[in-house]
Coordinates of C-alpha atoms (C1' of nucleotides) in Angstrom, one line a residue:
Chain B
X60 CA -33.2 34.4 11.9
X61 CA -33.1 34.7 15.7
X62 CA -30.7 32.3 16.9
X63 CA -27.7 31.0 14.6
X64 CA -28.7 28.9 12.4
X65 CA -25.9 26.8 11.3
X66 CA -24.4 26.1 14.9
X67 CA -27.6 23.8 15.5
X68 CA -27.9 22.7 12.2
X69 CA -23.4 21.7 12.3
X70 CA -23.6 20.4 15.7
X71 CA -26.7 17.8 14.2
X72 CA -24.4 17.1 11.1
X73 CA -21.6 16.4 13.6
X74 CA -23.9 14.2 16.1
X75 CA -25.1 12.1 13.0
X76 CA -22.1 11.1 11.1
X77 CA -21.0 10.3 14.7
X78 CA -23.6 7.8 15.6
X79 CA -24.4 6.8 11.8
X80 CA -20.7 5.8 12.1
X81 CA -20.9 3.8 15.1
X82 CA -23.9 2.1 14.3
X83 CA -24.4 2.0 10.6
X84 CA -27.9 4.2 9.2
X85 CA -29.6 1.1 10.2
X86 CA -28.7 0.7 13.7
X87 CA -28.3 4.0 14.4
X88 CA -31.3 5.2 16.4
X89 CA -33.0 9.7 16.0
X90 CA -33.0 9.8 19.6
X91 CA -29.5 8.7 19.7
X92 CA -28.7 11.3 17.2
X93 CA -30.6 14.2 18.9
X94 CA -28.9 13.2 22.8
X95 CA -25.2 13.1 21.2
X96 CA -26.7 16.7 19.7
X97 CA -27.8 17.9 23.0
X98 CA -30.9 19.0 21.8
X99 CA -34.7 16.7 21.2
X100 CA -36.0 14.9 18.5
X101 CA -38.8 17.1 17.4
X102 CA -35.8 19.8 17.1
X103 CA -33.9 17.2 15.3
X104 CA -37.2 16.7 12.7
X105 CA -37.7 20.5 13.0
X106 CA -34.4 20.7 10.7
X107 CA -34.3 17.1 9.1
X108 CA -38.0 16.2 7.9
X109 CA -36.7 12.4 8.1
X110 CA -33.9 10.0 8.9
X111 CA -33.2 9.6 5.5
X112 CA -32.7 13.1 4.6
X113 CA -30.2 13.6 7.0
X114 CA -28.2 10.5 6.1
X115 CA -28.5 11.8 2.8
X116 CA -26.8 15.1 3.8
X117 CA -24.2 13.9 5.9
X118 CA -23.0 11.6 3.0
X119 CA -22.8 14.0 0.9
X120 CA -20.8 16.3 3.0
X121 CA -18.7 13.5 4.2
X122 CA -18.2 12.0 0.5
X123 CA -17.3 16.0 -0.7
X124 CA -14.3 15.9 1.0
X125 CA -12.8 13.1 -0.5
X126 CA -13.8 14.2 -4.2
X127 CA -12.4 17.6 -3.6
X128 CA -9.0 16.2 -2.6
X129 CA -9.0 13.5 -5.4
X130 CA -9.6 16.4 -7.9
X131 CA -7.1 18.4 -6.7
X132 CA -4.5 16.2 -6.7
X133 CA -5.2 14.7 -10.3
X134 CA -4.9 17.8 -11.7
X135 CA -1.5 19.3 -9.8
X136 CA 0.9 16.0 -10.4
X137 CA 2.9 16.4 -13.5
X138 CA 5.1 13.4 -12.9
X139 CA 4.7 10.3 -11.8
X140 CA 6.6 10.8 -8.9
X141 CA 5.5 14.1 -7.6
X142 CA 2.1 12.0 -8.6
X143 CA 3.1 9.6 -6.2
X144 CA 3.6 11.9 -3.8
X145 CA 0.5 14.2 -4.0
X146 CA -1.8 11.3 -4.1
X147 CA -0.3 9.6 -0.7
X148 CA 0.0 12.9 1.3
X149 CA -3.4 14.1 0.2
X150 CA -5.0 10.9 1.0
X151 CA -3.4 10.2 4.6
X152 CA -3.5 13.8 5.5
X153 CA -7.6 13.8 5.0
X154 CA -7.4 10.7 6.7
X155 CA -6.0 11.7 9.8
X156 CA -8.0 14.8 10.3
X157 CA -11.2 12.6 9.9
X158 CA -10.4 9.1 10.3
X159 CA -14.1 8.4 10.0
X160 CA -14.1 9.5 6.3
X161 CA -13.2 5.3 5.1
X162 CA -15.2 3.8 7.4
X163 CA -18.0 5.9 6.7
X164 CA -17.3 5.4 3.0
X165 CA -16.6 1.7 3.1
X166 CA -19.9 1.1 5.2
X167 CA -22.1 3.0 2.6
X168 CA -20.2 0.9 -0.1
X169 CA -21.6 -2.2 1.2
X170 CA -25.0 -1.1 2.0
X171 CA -25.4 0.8 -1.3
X172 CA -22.8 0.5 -3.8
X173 CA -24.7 2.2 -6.9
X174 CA -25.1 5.2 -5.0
X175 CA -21.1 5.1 -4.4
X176 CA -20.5 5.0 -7.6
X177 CA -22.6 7.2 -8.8
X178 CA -21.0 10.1 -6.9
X179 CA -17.8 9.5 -8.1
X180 CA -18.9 9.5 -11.5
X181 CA -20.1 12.6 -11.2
X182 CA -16.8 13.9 -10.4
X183 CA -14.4 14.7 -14.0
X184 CA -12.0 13.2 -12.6
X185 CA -9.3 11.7 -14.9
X186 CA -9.2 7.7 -14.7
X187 CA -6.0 7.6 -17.1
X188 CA -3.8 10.1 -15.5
X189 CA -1.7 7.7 -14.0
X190 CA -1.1 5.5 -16.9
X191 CA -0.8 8.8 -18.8
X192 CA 2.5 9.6 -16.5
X193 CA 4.1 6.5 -16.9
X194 CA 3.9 6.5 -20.6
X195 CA 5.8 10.2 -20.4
X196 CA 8.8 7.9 -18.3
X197 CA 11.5 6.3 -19.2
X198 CA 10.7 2.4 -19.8
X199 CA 14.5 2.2 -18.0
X200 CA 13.4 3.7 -14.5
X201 CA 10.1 2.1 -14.3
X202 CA 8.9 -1.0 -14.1
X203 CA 5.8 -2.1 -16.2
X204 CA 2.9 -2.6 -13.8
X205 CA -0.3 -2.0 -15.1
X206 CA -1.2 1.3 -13.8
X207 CA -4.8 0.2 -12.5
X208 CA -3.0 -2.2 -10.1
X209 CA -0.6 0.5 -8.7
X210 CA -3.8 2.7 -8.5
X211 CA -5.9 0.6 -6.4
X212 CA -2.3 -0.5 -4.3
X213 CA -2.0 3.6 -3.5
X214 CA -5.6 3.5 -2.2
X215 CA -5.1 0.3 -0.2
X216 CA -2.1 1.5 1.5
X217 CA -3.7 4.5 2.4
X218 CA -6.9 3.5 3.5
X219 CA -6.9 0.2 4.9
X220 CA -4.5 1.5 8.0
X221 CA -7.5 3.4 9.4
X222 CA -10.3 1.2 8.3
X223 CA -8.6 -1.8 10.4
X224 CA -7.3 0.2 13.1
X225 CA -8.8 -1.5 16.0
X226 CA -6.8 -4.6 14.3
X227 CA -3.5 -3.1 14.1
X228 CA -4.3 -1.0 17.7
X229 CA -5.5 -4.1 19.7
X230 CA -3.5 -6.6 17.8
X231 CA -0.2 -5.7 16.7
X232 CA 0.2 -3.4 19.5
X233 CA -1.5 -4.5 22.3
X234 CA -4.4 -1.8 22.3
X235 CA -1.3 0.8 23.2
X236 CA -3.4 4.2 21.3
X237 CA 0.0 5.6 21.6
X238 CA 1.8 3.4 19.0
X239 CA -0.7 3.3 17.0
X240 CA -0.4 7.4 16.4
X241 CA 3.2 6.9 15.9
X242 CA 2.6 3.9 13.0
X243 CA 0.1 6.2 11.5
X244 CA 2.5 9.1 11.8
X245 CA 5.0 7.2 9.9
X246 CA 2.7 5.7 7.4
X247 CA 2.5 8.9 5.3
X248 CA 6.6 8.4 4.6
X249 CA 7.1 4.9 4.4
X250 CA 3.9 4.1 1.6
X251 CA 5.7 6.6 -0.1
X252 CA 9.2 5.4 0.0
X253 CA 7.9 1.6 -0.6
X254 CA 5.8 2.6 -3.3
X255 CA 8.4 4.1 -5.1
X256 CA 11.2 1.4 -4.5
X257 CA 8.4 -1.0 -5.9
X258 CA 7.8 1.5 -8.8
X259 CA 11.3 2.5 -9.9
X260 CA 14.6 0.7 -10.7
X261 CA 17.6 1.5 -8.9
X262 CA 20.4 2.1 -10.4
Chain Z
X104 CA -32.9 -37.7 13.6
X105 CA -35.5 -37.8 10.7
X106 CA -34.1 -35.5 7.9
X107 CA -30.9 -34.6 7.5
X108 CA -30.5 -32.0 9.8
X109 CA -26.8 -30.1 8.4
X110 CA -29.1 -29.3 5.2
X111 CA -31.3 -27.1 6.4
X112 CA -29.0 -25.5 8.7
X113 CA -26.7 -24.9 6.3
X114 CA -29.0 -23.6 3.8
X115 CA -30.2 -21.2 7.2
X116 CA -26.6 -20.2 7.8
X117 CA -25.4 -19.6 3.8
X118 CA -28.7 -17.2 3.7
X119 CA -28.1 -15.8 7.3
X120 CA -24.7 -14.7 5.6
X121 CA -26.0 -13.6 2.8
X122 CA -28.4 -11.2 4.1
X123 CA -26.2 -10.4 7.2
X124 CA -23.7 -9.2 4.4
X125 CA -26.3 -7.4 2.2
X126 CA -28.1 -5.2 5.1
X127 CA -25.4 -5.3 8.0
X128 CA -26.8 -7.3 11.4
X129 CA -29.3 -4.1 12.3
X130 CA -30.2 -4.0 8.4
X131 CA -31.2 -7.8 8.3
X132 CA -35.0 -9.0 9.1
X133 CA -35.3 -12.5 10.1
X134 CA -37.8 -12.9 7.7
X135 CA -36.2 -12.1 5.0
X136 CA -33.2 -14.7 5.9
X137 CA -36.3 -17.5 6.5
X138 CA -37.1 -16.2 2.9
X139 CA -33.6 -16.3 1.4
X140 CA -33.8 -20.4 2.8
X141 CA -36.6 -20.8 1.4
X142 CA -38.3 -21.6 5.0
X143 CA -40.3 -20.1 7.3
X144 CA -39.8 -17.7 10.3
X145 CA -41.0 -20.4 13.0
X146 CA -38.7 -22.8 11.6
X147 CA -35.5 -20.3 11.8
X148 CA -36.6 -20.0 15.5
X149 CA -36.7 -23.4 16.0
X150 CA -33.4 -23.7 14.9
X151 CA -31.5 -20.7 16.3
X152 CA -32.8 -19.0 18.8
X153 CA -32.5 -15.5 18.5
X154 CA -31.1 -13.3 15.9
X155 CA -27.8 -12.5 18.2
X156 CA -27.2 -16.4 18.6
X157 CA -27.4 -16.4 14.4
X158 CA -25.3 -13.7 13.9
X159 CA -22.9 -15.0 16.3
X160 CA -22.3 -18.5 14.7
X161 CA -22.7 -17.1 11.5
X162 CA -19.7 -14.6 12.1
X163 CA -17.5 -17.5 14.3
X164 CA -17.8 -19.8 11.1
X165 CA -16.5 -16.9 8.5
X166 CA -14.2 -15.7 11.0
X167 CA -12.5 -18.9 11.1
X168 CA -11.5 -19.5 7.7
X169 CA -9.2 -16.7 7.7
X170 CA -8.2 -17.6 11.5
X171 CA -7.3 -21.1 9.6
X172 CA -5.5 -19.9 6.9
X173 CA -3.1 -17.5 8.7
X174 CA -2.4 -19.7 11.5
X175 CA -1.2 -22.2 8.4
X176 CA 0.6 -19.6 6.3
X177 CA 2.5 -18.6 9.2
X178 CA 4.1 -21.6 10.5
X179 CA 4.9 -22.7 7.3
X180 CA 6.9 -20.0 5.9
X181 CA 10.7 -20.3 6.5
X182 CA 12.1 -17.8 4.2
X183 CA 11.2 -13.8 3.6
X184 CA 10.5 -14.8 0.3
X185 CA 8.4 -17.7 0.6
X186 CA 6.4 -16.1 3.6
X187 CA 5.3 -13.1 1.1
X188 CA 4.5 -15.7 -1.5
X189 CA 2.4 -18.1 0.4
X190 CA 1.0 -14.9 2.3
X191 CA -0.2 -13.3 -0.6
X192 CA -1.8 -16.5 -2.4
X193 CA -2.9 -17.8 0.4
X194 CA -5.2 -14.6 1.2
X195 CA -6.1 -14.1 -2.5
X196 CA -7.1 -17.2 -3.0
X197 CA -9.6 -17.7 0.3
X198 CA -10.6 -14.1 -1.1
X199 CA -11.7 -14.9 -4.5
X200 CA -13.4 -18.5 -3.0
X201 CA -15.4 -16.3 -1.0
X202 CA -15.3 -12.8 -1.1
X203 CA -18.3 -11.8 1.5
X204 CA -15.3 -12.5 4.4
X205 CA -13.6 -8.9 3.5
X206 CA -16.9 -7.4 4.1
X207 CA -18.0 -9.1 6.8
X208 CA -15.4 -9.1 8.6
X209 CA -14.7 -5.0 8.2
X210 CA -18.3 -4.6 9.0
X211 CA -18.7 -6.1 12.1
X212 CA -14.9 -4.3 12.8
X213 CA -16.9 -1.3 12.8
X214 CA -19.6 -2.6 14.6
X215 CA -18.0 -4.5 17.4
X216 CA -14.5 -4.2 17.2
X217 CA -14.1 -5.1 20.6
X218 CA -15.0 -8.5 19.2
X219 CA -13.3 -8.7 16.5
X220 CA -10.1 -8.6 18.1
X221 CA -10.9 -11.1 20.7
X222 CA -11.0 -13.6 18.2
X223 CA -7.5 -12.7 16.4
X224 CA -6.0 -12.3 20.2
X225 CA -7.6 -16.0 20.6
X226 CA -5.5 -17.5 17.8
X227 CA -1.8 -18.6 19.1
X228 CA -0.6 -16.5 16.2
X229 CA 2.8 -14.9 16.1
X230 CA 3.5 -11.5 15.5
X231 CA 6.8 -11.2 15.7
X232 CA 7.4 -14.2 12.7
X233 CA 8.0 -11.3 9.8
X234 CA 10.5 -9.5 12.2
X235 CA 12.2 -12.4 12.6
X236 CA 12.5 -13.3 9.1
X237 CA 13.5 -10.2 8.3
X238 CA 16.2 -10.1 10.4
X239 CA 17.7 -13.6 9.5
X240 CA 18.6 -11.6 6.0
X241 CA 21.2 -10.5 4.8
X242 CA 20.9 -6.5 5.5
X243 CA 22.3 -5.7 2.0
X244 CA 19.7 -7.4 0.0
X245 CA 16.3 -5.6 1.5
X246 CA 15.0 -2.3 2.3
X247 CA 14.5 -2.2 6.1
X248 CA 10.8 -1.2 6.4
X249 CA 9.2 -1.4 9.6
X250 CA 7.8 -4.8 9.6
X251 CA 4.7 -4.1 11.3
X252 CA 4.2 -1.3 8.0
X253 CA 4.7 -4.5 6.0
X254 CA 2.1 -6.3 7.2
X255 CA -0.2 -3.9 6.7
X256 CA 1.3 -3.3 3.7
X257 CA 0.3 -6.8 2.4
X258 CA -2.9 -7.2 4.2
X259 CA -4.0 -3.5 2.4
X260 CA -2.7 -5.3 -0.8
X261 CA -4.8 -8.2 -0.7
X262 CA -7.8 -7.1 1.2
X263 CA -8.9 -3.8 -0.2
X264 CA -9.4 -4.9 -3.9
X265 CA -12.4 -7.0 -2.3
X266 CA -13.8 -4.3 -0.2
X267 CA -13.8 -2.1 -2.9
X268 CA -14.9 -3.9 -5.6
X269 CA -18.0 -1.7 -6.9
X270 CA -15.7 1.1 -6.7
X271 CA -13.1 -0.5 -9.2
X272 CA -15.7 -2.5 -11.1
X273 CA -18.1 0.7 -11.4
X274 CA -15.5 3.4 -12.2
X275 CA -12.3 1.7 -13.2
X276 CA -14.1 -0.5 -15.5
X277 CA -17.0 1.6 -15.9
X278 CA -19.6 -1.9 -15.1
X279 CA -17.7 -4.2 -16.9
X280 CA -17.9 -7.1 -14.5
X281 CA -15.6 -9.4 -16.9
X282 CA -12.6 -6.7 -16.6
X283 CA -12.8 -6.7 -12.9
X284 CA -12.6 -10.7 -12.9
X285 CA -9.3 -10.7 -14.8
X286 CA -8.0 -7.9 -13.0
X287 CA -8.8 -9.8 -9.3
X288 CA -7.2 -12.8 -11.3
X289 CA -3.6 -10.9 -11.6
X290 CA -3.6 -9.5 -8.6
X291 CA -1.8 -12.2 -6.6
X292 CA 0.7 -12.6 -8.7
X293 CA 0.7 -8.6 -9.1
X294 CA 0.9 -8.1 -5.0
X295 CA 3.7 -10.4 -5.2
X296 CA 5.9 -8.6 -7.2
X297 CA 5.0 -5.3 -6.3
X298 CA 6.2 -6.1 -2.8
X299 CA 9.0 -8.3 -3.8
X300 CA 10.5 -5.6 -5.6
X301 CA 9.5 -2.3 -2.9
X302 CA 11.4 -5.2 -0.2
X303 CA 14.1 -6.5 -1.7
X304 CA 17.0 -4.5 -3.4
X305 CA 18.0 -5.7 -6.8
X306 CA 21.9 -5.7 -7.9
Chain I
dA233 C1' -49.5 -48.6 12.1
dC234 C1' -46.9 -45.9 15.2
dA235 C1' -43.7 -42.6 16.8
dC236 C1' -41.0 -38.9 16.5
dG237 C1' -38.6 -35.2 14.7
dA238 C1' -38.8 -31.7 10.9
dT239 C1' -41.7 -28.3 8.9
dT240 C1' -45.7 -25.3 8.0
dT241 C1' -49.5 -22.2 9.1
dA242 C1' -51.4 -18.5 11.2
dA243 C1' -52.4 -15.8 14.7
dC244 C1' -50.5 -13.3 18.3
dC245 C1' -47.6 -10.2 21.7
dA246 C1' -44.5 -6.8 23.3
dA247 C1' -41.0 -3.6 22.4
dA248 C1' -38.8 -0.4 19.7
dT249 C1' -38.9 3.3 16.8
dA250 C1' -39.7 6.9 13.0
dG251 C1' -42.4 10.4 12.7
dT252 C1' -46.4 13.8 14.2
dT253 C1' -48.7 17.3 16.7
dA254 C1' -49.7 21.0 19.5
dA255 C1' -49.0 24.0 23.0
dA256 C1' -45.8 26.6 25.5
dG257 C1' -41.2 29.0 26.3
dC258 C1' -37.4 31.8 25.1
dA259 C1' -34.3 35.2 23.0
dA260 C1' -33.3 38.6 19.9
dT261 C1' -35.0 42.0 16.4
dT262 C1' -38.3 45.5 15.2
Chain W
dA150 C1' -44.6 45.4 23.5
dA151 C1' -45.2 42.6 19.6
dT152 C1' -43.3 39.7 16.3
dT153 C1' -40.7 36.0 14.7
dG154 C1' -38.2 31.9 14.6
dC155 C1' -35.6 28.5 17.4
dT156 C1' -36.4 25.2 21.1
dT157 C1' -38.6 22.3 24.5
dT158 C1' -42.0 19.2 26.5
dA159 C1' -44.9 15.6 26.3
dA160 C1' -48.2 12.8 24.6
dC161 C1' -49.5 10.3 20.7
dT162 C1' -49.8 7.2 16.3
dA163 C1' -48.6 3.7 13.1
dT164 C1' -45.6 0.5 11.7
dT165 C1' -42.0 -2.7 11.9
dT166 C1' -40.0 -6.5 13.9
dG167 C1' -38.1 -10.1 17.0
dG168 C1' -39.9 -13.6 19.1
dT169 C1' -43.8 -16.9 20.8
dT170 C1' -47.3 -20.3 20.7
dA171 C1' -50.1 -24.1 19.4
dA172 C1' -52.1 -27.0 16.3
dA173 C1' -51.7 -29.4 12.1
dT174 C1' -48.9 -31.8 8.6
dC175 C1' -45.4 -34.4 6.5
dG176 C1' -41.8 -38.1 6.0
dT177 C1' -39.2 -41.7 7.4
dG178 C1' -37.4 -45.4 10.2
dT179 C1' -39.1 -48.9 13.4

DNA sequence: ACACGATTTAACCAAATAGTTAAAGCAATT
DNA sequence: AATTGCTTTAACTATTTGGTTAAATCGTGT
């Protein structure tokens, strides 16, 4: 090869989820795609034979991410705690790299759930874990919620701050950008610390 | 008037929603929500003239059943307490009545969100009422979480389940639709105790 | 029977857009 | 200098789709 190959084919990748973000697959428009790229649509054909193709690809990619963080912190927690833990500063530290990960996620969800699904079913990734954890604890220091509900509360709390930003951005704080860093800089520690109060008894 | 007119525009509005929701605005084909009504294309013209102005009343109407019911839960909550209680079943229930608003409302957040927040900002709608009741209690007897993390907190709590629903139906439940019924039907009453007890310390 | 609004039919238009093609240019490797 | 592969330009096609139009039909209240 010539030129480098990857730089074009990254800096496509990049324009894509970018506009596939702001305007859905549907609404998002190859021209669009190959200005925000700098570069033409044949060029833009030239390395993706078709629209879906690429949308494939940068799903894919995008979705990757996610799975390979999920895995990794399924298999490291030991206790339900350090579970706790793993899972929330895994999750809100993807998420604030690339904020665009849940809305891109949550946007394919609706348009095509099965195919959702069907990539985190391909992923071994251990569904019982968590009630696994609390079994091993003390019935004295926990309190009995079914571990499917504190599963999907984890993945609320973490996702739905970035998902609904322009909410909490334009509502709760006036569209100030700045506060709106701070509250997500702070959200790692308190989902944590409320979690946990939620989850264990005091003594 | 002739026939009655609120039939067939309601029948053009619950399929206008229903597609909208399937396929996203840019996904949706005007034909297909004639087809959904079981009329024809002219006749959707005749009686909304564009796709926009559809889309537009279609979103105001959804949009204002939540507008209703926070406006309502807010004013009428005078205790900590009570305000997470009615909070949480009042959102839960409009939820599981009709659960299109989660989606409809996140995906035109991603779409316009510009808009979206013009609507909350046009509610008289107080921000400020959780702070408040928060600090009318006794300092002793909660945790003191930022507020605004609360609210997110407990929207997260209520709203994600919906949103992610082939994701928890799918691989939680591995399809079983009847699982994922009874595990939206504890919920509320799951929510509330899982933030009663991260909120307020027990003796 | 008449009028009038609701509804259908069917043909049509204009714009947008995914995708194609072919020829030429460019930059590095050989 | 020739080759090779990335890149551009620009014109083009085929299809989809939002929206229009006009005439016919249907149903009901007067």
């Amino acid at each position: 090869m010539v030129k480098k190959i990857e730089n074009t084919e990254e800096k496509i990748i990049a324009a894509a989820r970018e506009v596939f973000l702001r305007k859905g697959m549907d609404g998002a428009r190859m021209q669009e795609i190959a200005d925000e790229a700098g570069i033409n649509k044949s060029l833009l054909h030239y390395y993706f034979r078709s629209k879906d193709k690429l949308f494939d690809r940068v799903f894919t990619e995008t979705f990757k991410n996610v799975i390979d963080l999920i895995t990794e912190v399924f298999s490291s927690s030991i206790t339900l705690e350090s579970f706790i833990e793993n899972f929330v500063r895994g999750y809100t530290s993807v998420l604030i790299k690339k904020p665009y990960i849940a809305n891109f996620v949550l946007h394919e969800l609706s348009r095509n759930p099965q195919r959702v699904v069907e990539h985190i079913n391909l992923t071994n990734f251990d569904k019982l874990k968590l009630a696994s954890l609390i079994s091993s604890e003390d019935k004295n220091t926990i309190r009995q919620f079914n571990p499917i509900q504190i599963i999907v509360d984890i993945l609320a709390l973490c996702i739905f701050p970035f998902v609904a930003k322009p909410i909490i951005k334009g509502f709760m704080f006036d569209g100030d950008i700045e506060e709106y860093n701070i509250f997500i800089d702070q959200r790692t520690q308190h989902i944590i610390e409320f979690v946990k109060s939620a989850v264990f008894i005091q003594k």
